[in-house]
């Protein structure tokens, strides 16, 4: 098994229907991934990106699946443009 086949990523699953989340869908999601966090209509899961996430996207038409994006927070400290002359 290659390293790429074993790679896990974090994904956001967003339910497009009306809550509560369907029990059958949740059972399938929990059997294929590891649930990290959940809110009213959104789940954060970890899973194998090539096989499991594509399978979930096909089997769950009321859900959107997208890869988690992380951004660095920019600094708000003022930066010195030119050092002072000695």
PDB file of C-alpha atoms in Angstrom:
ATOM      1  CA  UNK A   1       0.000   0.000   0.000  1.00  0.00           C
ATOM      2  CA  UNK A   2       1.435   3.340  -0.972  1.00  0.00           C
ATOM      3  CA  UNK A   3       1.658   6.340   1.307  1.00  0.00           C
ATOM      4  CA  UNK A   4      -0.788   8.266  -0.871  1.00  0.00           C
ATOM      5  CA  UNK A   5      -3.416   5.509  -0.564  1.00  0.00           C
ATOM      6  CA  UNK A   6      -3.111   5.651   3.218  1.00  0.00           C
ATOM      7  CA  UNK A   7      -3.303   9.447   3.459  1.00  0.00           C
ATOM      8  CA  UNK A   8      -6.152  10.821   5.514  1.00  0.00           C
ATOM      9  CA  UNK A   9      -7.588  14.266   5.254  1.00  0.00           C
ATOM     10  CA  UNK A  10     -10.187  16.318   7.043  1.00  0.00           C
ATOM     11  CA  UNK A  11     -13.444  17.019   5.256  1.00  0.00           C
ATOM     12  CA  UNK A  12     -16.545  19.105   5.871  1.00  0.00           C
ATOM     13  CA  UNK A  13     -19.888  17.454   5.174  1.00  0.00           C
ATOM     14  CA  UNK A  14     -22.788  19.886   4.957  1.00  0.00           C
ATOM     15  CA  UNK A  15     -26.392  18.604   5.024  1.00  0.00           C
ATOM     16  CA  UNK A  16     -28.619  20.450   2.509  1.00  0.00           C
ATOM     17  CA  UNK A  17     -31.923  19.167   3.937  1.00  0.00           C
ATOM     18  CA  UNK A  18     -33.927  20.124   7.006  1.00  0.00           C
ATOM     19  CA  UNK A  19     -32.538  18.931  10.378  1.00  0.00           C
ATOM     20  CA  UNK A  20     -32.382  16.556  12.151  1.00  0.00           C
ATOM     21  CA  UNK A  21     -29.634  14.690  10.316  1.00  0.00           C
ATOM     22  CA  UNK A  22     -30.881  11.353   8.872  1.00  0.00           C
ATOM     23  CA  UNK A  23     -29.927   8.409  11.112  1.00  0.00           C
ATOM     24  CA  UNK A  24     -29.043   6.162   8.136  1.00  0.00           C
ATOM     25  CA  UNK A  25     -26.731   8.817   6.712  1.00  0.00           C
ATOM     26  CA  UNK A  26     -25.036   9.302  10.087  1.00  0.00           C
ATOM     27  CA  UNK A  27     -24.554   5.541  10.463  1.00  0.00           C
ATOM     28  CA  UNK A  28     -22.878   5.365   7.033  1.00  0.00           C
ATOM     29  CA  UNK A  29     -20.687   8.397   7.730  1.00  0.00           C
ATOM     30  CA  UNK A  30     -19.561   7.036  11.117  1.00  0.00           C
ATOM     31  CA  UNK A  31     -18.789   3.610   9.633  1.00  0.00           C
ATOM     32  CA  UNK A  32     -16.531   5.082   6.915  1.00  0.00           C
ATOM     33  CA  UNK A  33     -14.895   8.033   8.718  1.00  0.00           C
ATOM     34  CA  UNK A  34     -13.898   9.324  12.110  1.00  0.00           C
ATOM     35  CA  UNK A  35     -16.193  12.092  13.345  1.00  0.00           C
ATOM     36  CA  UNK A  36     -14.155  15.022  14.690  1.00  0.00           C
ATOM     37  CA  UNK A  37     -16.858  17.643  15.321  1.00  0.00           C
ATOM     38  CA  UNK A  38     -20.527  18.226  14.581  1.00  0.00           C
ATOM     39  CA  UNK A  39     -22.955  21.124  14.508  1.00  0.00           C
ATOM     40  CA  UNK A  40     -26.617  21.405  13.527  1.00  0.00           C
ATOM     41  CA  UNK A  41     -26.099  20.725   9.786  1.00  0.00           C
ATOM     42  CA  UNK A  42     -22.328  20.323   9.396  1.00  0.00           C
ATOM     43  CA  UNK A  43     -19.853  17.573  10.242  1.00  0.00           C
ATOM     44  CA  UNK A  44     -16.054  17.631  10.354  1.00  0.00           C
ATOM     45  CA  UNK A  45     -14.658  14.160   9.632  1.00  0.00           C
ATOM     46  CA  UNK A  46     -11.340  12.477   8.910  1.00  0.00           C
ATOM     47  CA  UNK A  47     -11.199   9.908   6.147  1.00  0.00           C
ATOM     48  CA  UNK A  48      -9.288   8.461   3.215  1.00  0.00           C
ATOM     49  CA  UNK A  49      -9.652  11.012   0.465  1.00  0.00           C
ATOM     50  CA  UNK A  50      -9.449   8.797  -2.608  1.00  0.00           C
ATOM     51  CA  UNK A  51     -11.919   6.055  -1.761  1.00  0.00           C
ATOM     52  CA  UNK A  52     -14.132   6.840   1.203  1.00  0.00           C
ATOM     53  CA  UNK A  53     -14.902  10.487   0.486  1.00  0.00           C
ATOM     54  CA  UNK A  54     -15.752   9.794  -3.171  1.00  0.00           C
ATOM     55  CA  UNK A  55     -18.021   6.946  -2.066  1.00  0.00           C
ATOM     56  CA  UNK A  56     -19.796   9.140   0.494  1.00  0.00           C
ATOM     57  CA  UNK A  57     -20.296  11.909  -2.076  1.00  0.00           C
ATOM     58  CA  UNK A  58     -21.979   9.382  -4.413  1.00  0.00           C
ATOM     59  CA  UNK A  59     -24.129   7.683  -1.760  1.00  0.00           C
ATOM     60  CA  UNK A  60     -25.307  10.828   0.046  1.00  0.00           C
ATOM     61  CA  UNK A  61     -26.953  13.156  -2.492  1.00  0.00           C
ATOM     62  CA  UNK A  62     -28.299  15.511   0.212  1.00  0.00           C
ATOM     63  CA  UNK A  63     -24.777  16.253   1.452  1.00  0.00           C
ATOM     64  CA  UNK A  64     -21.931  18.336   0.070  1.00  0.00           C
ATOM     65  CA  UNK A  65     -18.381  17.147   0.689  1.00  0.00           C
ATOM     66  CA  UNK A  66     -15.441  19.545   0.652  1.00  0.00           C
ATOM     67  CA  UNK A  67     -11.863  19.400   1.877  1.00  0.00           C
ATOM     68  CA  UNK A  68     -11.096  21.420   4.999  1.00  0.00           C
ATOM     69  CA  UNK A  69      -9.089  24.591   4.356  1.00  0.00           C
ATOM     70  CA  UNK A  70      -6.813  26.158   6.953  1.00  0.00           C
ATOM     71  CA  UNK A  71      -5.606  29.743   6.832  1.00  0.00           C
ATOM     72  CA  UNK A  72      -2.961  31.497   8.883  1.00  0.00           C
ATOM     73  CA  UNK A  73      -4.097  34.552  10.778  1.00  0.00           C
ATOM     74  CA  UNK A  74      -2.208  37.626   9.558  1.00  0.00           C
ATOM     75  CA  UNK A  75      -0.314  39.653  12.111  1.00  0.00           C
ATOM     76  CA  UNK A  76      -1.634  43.091  12.983  1.00  0.00           C
ATOM     77  CA  UNK A  77       1.617  44.309  14.518  1.00  0.00           C
ATOM     78  CA  UNK A  78       3.148  47.268  12.728  1.00  0.00           C
ATOM     79  CA  UNK A  79       6.318  46.367  10.866  1.00  0.00           C
ATOM     80  CA  UNK A  80       9.353  48.621  10.489  1.00  0.00           C
ATOM     81  CA  UNK A  81       9.754  49.617   6.844  1.00  0.00           C
ATOM     82  CA  UNK A  82      13.300  50.970   7.207  1.00  0.00           C
ATOM     83  CA  UNK A  83      15.536  50.582  10.215  1.00  0.00           C
ATOM     84  CA  UNK A  84      16.523  53.886  11.844  1.00  0.00           C
ATOM     85  CA  UNK A  85      19.865  55.431  10.806  1.00  0.00           C
ATOM     86  CA  UNK A  86      22.555  55.262  13.476  1.00  0.00           C
TER      87      UNK A  86
END
